Short mmCIF file of C-alpha atoms and ligand atoms in Angstrom, two decimals:
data_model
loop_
_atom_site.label_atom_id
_atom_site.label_comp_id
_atom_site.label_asym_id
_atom_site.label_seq_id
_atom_site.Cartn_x
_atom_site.Cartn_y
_atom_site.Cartn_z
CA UNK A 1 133.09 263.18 226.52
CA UNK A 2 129.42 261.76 226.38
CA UNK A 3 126.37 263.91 225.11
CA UNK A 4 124.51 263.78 228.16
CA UNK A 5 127.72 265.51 230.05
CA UNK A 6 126.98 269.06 228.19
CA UNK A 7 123.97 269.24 230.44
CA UNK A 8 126.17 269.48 233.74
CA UNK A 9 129.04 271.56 232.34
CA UNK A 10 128.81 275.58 232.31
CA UNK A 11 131.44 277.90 231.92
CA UNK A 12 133.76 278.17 234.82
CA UNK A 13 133.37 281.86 235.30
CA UNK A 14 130.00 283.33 233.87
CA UNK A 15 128.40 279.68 234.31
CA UNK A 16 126.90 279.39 230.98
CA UNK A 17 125.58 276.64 229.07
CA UNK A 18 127.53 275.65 226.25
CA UNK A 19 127.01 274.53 222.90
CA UNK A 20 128.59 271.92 221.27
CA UNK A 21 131.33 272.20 218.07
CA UNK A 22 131.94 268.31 217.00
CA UNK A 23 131.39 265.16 215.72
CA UNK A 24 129.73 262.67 217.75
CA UNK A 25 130.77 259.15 217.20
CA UNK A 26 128.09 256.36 216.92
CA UNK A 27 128.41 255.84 221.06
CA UNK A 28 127.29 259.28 221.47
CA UNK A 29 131.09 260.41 223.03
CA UNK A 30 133.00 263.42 221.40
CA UNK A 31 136.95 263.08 221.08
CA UNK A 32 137.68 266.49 219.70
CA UNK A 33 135.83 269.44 219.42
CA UNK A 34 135.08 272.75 221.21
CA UNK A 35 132.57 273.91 224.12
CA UNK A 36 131.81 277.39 223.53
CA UNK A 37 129.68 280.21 225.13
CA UNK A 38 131.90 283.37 224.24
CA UNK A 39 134.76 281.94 224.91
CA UNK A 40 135.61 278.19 223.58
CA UNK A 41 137.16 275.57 225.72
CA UNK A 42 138.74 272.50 223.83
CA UNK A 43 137.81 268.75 224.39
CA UNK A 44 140.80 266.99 223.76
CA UNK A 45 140.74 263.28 223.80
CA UNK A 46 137.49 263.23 225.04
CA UNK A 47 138.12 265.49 227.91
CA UNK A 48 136.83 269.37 228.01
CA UNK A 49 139.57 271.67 229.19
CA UNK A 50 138.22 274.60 231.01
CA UNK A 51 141.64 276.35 231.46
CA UNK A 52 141.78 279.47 229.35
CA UNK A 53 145.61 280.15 228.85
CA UNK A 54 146.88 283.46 230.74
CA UNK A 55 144.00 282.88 233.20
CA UNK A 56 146.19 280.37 235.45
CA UNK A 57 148.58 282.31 238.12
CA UNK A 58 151.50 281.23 238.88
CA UNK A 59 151.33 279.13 241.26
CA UNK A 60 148.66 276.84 239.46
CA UNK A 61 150.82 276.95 236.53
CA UNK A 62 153.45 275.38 238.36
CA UNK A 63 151.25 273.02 240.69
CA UNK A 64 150.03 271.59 237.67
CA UNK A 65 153.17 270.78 235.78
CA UNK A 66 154.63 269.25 239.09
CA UNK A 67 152.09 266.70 238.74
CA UNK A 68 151.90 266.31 235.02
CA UNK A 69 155.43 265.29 235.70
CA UNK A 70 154.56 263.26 238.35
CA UNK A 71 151.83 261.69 236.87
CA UNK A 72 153.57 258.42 235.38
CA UNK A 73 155.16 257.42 238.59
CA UNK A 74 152.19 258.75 241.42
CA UNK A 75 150.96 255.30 242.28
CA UNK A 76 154.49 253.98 242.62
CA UNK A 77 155.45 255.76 245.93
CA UNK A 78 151.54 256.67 247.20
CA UNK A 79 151.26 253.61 249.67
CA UNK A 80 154.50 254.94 251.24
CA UNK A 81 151.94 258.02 253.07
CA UNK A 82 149.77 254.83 254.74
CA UNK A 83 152.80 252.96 255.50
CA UNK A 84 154.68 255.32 257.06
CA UNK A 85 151.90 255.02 260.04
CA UNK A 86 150.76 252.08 259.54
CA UNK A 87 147.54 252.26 257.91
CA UNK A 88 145.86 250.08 255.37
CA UNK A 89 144.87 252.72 252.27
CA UNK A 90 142.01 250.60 251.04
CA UNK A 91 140.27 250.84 254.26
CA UNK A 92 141.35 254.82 255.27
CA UNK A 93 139.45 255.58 251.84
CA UNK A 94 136.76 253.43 252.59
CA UNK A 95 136.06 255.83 255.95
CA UNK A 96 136.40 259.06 253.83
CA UNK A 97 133.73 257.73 251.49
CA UNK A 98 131.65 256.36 254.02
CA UNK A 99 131.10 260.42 255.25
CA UNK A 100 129.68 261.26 251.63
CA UNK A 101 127.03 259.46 252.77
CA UNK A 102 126.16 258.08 249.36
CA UNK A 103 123.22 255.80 248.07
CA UNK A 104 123.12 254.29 244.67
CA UNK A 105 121.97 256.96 242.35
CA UNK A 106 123.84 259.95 244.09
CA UNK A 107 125.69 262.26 241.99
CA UNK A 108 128.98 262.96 243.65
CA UNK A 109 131.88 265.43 242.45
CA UNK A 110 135.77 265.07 243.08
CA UNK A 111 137.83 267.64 243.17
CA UNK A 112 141.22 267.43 242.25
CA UNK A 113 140.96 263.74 241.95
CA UNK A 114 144.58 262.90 240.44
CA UNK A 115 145.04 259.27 239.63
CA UNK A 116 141.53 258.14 240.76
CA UNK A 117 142.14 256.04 244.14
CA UNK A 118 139.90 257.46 245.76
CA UNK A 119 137.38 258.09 242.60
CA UNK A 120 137.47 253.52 242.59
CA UNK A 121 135.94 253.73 246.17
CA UNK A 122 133.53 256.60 245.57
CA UNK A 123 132.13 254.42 242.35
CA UNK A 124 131.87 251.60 244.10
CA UNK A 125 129.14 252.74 245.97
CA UNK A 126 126.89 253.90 243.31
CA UNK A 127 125.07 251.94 240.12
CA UNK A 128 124.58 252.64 236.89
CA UNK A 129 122.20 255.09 238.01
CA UNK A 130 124.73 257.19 239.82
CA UNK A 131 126.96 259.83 238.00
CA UNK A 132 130.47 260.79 239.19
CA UNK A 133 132.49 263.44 238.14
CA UNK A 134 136.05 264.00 238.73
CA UNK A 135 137.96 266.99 237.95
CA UNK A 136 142.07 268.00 238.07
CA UNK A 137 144.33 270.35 236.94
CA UNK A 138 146.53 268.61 235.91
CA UNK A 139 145.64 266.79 232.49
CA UNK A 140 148.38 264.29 232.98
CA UNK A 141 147.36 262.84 236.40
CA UNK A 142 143.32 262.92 235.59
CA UNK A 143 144.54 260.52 232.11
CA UNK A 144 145.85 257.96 235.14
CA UNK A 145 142.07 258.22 236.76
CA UNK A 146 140.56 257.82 233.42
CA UNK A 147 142.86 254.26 232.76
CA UNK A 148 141.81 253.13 236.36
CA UNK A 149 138.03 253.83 235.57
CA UNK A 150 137.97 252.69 232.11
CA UNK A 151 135.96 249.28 232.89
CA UNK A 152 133.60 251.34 235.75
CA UNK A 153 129.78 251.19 234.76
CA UNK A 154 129.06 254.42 236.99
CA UNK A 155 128.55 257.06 234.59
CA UNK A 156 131.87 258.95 235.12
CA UNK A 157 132.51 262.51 233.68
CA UNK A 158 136.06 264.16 233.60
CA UNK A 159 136.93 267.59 232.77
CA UNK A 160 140.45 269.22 233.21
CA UNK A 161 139.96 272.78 235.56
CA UNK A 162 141.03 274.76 238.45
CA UNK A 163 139.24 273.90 241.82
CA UNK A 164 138.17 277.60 242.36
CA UNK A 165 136.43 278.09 239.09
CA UNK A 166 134.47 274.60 238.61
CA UNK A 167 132.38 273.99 235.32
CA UNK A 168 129.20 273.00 236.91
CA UNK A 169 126.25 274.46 237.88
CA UNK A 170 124.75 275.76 241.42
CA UNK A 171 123.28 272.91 243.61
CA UNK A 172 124.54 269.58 241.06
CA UNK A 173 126.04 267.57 243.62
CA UNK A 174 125.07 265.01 246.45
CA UNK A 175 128.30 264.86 247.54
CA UNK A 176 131.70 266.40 246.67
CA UNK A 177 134.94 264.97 247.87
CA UNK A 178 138.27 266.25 248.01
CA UNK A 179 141.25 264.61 249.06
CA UNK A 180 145.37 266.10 249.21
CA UNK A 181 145.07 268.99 246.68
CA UNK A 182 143.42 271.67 249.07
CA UNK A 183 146.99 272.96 249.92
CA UNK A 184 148.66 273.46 246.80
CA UNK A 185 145.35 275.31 245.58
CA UNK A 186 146.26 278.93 244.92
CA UNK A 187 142.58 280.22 246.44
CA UNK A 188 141.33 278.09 249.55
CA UNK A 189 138.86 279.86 250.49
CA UNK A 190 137.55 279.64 246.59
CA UNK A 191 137.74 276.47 246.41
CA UNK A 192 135.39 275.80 249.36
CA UNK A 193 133.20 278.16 247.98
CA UNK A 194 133.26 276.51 244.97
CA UNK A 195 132.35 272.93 246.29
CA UNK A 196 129.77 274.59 248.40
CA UNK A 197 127.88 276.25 245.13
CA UNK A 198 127.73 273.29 243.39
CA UNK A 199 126.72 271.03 246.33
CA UNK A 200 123.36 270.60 246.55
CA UNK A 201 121.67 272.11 249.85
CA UNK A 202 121.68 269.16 252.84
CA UNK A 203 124.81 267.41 250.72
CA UNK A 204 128.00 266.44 252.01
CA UNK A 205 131.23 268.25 251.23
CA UNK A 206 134.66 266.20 252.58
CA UNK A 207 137.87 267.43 252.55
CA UNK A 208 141.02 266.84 253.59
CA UNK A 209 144.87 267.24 253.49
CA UNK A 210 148.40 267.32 255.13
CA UNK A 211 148.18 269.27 258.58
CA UNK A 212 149.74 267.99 261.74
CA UNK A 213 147.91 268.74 264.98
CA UNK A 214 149.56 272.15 266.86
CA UNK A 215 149.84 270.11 269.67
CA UNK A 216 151.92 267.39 268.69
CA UNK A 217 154.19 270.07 266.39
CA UNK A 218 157.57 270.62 268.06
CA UNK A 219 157.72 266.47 268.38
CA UNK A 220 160.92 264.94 266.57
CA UNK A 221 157.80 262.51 264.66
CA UNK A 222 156.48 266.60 263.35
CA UNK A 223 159.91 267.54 262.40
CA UNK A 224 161.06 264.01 260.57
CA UNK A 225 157.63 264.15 258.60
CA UNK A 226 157.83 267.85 257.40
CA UNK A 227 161.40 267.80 256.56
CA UNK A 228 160.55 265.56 253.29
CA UNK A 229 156.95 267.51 253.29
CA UNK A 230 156.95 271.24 254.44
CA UNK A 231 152.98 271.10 254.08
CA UNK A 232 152.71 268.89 257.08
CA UNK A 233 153.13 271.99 258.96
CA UNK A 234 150.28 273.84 256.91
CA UNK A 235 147.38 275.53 259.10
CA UNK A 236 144.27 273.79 259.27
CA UNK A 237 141.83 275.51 256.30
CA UNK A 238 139.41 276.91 259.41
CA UNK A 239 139.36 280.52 258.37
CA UNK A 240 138.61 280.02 254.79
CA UNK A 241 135.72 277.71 255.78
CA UNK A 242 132.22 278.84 254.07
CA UNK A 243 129.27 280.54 256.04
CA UNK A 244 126.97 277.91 254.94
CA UNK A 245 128.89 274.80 256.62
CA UNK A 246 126.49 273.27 259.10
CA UNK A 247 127.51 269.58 261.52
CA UNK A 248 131.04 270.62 260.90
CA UNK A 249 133.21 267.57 262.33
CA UNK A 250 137.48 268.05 262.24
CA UNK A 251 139.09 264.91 262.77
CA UNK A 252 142.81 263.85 261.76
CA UNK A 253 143.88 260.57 259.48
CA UNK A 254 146.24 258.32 258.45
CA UNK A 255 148.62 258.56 261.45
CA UNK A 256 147.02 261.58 262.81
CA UNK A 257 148.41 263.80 260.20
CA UNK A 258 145.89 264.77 257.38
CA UNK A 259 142.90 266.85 258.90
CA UNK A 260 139.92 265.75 257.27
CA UNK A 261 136.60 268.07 257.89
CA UNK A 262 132.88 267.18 256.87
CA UNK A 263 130.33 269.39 256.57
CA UNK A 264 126.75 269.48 255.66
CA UNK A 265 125.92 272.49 253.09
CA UNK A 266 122.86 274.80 254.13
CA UNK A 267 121.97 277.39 252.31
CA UNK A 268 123.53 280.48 253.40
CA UNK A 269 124.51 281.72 257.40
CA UNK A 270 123.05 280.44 260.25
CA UNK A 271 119.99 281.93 261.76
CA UNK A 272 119.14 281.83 265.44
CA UNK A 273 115.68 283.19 267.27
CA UNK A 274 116.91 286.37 268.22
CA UNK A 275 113.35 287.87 269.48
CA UNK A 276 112.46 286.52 272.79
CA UNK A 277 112.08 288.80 276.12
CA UNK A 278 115.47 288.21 278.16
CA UNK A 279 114.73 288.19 281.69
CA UNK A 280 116.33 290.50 283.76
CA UNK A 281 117.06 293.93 284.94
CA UNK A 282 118.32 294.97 281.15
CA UNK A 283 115.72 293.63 279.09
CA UNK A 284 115.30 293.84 275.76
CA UNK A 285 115.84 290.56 273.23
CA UNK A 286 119.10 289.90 271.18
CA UNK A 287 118.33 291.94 268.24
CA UNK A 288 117.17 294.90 270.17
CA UNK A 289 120.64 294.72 271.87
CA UNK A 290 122.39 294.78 268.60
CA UNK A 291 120.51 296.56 266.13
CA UNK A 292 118.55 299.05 269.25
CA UNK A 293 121.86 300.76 270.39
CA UNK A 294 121.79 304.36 270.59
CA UNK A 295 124.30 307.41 271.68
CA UNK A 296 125.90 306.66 275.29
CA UNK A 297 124.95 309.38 277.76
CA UNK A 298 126.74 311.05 280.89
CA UNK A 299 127.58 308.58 283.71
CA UNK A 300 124.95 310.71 285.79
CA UNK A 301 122.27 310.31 283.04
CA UNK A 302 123.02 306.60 283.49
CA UNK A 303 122.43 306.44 287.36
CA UNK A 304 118.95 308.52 286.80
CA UNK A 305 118.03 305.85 284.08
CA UNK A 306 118.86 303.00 286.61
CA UNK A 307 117.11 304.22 289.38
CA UNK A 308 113.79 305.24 287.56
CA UNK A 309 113.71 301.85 285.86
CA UNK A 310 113.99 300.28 289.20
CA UNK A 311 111.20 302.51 290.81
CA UNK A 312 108.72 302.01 288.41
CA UNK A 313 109.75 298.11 288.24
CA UNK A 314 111.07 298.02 284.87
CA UNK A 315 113.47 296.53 282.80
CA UNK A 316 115.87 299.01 281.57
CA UNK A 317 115.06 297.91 277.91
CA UNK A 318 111.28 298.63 278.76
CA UNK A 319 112.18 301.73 280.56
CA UNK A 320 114.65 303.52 277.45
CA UNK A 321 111.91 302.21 274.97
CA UNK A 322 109.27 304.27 276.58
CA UNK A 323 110.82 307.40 277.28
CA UNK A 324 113.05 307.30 273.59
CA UNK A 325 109.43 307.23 272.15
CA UNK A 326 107.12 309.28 274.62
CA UNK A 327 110.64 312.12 273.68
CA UNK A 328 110.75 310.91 270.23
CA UNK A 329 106.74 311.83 269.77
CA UNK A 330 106.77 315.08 271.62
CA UNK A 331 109.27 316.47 269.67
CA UNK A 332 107.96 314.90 266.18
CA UNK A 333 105.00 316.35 266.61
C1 SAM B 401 148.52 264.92 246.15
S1 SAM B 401 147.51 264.80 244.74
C2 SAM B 401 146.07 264.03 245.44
C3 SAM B 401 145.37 263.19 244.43
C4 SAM B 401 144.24 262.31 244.97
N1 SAM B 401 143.14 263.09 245.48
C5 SAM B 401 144.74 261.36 246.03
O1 SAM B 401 144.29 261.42 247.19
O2 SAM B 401 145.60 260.52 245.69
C6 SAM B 401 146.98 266.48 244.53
C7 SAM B 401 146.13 266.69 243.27
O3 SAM B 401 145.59 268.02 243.32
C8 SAM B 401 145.57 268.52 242.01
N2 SAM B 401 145.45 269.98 242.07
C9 SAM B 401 146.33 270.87 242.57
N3 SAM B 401 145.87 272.12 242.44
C10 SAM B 401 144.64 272.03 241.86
C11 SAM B 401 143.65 272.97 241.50
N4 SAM B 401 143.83 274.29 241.68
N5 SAM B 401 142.52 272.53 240.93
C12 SAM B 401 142.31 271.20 240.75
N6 SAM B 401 143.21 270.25 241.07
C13 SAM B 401 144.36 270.65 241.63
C14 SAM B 401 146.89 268.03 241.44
O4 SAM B 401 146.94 268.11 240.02
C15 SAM B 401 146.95 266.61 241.97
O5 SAM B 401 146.35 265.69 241.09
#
């Protein structure tokens, strides 16, 4: 790890800074040590682990010893995905990080990066003056990024942590880019959230993973796929998607089978004018029709109401307004 990481590192949970416990080698990189604010998170080998042991369930537990197992033979069989449909990887990863929409001194975050292909695109796009940072849970499979970037001049920071409790601070990123982890993560919908806090607002968050379309999923080509891979028949993330994803696009890759969405991050729910005068026998504006509603009243109440409103010319909005407050003031004194 290099000195000027510490600045963009915080603890996962209570996102605090954190001081430094080691020695720093003449480069300015730390090999060993500890990152500590309460409690301490090891850098070992040069890499900060933010996993705090009995914190992991289960599931990520077992997610990420899958892949440490994996780890040594992961770039062997990969190509066989693009194959399969007859893609050419190189270029598929090319159009994911063409949607990051990245210039030369963006800072840009992967999540769940595993052996780096798609880490070798992202840097290619930035200079020196760019910083990337790539993240994984699994120790074992972020070592095979680290050999693959070991000659990259980007200024590239790794740390080994769980996709819903990232060690960064609010509003770090340009871009953040994740790519065939979102299923096996334990939260979803913490994850997103996750990318979305530390996404700057008006950056670019791109995800994507296995999910054939519902259309095309009682074809022999959907049942050949997820007999080898169950997760081709996982639901598309939609529900667990974060309130303050704006230009939302949902298109499907590499044979049609990976969903990959791209949103721009705004900086909390949308808002809409809500106040105009709606034309019209009812009146009223948007909000007063959702926040204004009162008690119902008897069906012949309602038929008095109509036909006043209409005699004196009224909207019903203007007509209730009046006599709620000419009723209202009389009896408030
Ligand atoms: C199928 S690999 C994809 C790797 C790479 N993005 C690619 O496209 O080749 C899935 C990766 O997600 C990582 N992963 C799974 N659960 C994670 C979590 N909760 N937090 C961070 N990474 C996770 C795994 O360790 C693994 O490296």
């Amino acid at each position: 790890m290099k000195l000027w990481e510490l600045d963009y590192f915080v603890s996962p949970k209570e996102r605090k800074s954190l001081a430094l416990k080691g020695a720093v080698n003449e480069l300015g990189e730390v090999d060993e040590g500890v990152l500590h604010a309460g409690a301490e998170f090891n850098i070992v080998d040069g890499v900060p682990n933010f996993l705090l042991s009995g914190e992991l369930s289960d599931k990520a537990l077992s997610v990420a010893s899958f892949y440490d197992g994996r780890s040594e033979t992961y770039d062997q069989y990969l190509h066989l995905t693009f194959f399969t449909h007859g893609e050419d990887e190189t270029k598929v990863r090319n159009g994911f990080a063409d949607l990051l929409e990245l210039t030369r001194d963006s800072t840009v975050l992967e999540v769940a990066a595993g052996s780096g292909r798609d880490s070798e695109i992202i840097a290619q796009r930035l200079g020196a003056e760019g910083k990337l940072f790539l993240q994984d849970l699994s120790p074992g499979m972020l070592a095979k990024a680290r050999e693959r970037m070991h000659t990259c001049e980007v200024p590239t920071s790794f740390s080994i942590s769980d996709a819903s409790a990232l060690p960064y601070p609010d509003h770090t990123f340009d871009a953040v880019f994740s790519f065939g982890g979102l299923g096996e993560f334990p939260d979803i919908r913490g994850a997103l959230a996750e990318m979305v806090r530390v996404c700057k607002p008006g950056g670019k968050v791109v995800v994507g993973d296995e999910s054939i379309p519902v259309w095309l999923r009682s074809t022999e080509f959907a049942k050949i796929l997820s007999t080898t891979n169950p997760q081709f028949m996982a639901p598309l993330p939609l529900e667990h998607m974060p309130v303050q994803a704006r230009e939302v696009c949902v298109r499907w890759v590499i044979g049609g089978v990976f969903y990959l969405i791209d949103f721009r991050v705004a900086e909390g729910p949308p808002t809409g004018n809500f106040d105009y005068p709606i034309p019209g026998p009812r009146g009223g504006t948007l909000r007063s029709r959702y926040e204004g509603q009162l008690e119902g009243v008897s069906v012949e109440a309602k038929e008095m109401a109509h036909q006043a409103r209409q005699r004196r010319g009224m909207s019903m909005h203007a007509w209730l307004e009046e006599a709620v407050r000419k009723a209202a003031a009389s009896d408030l004194g």
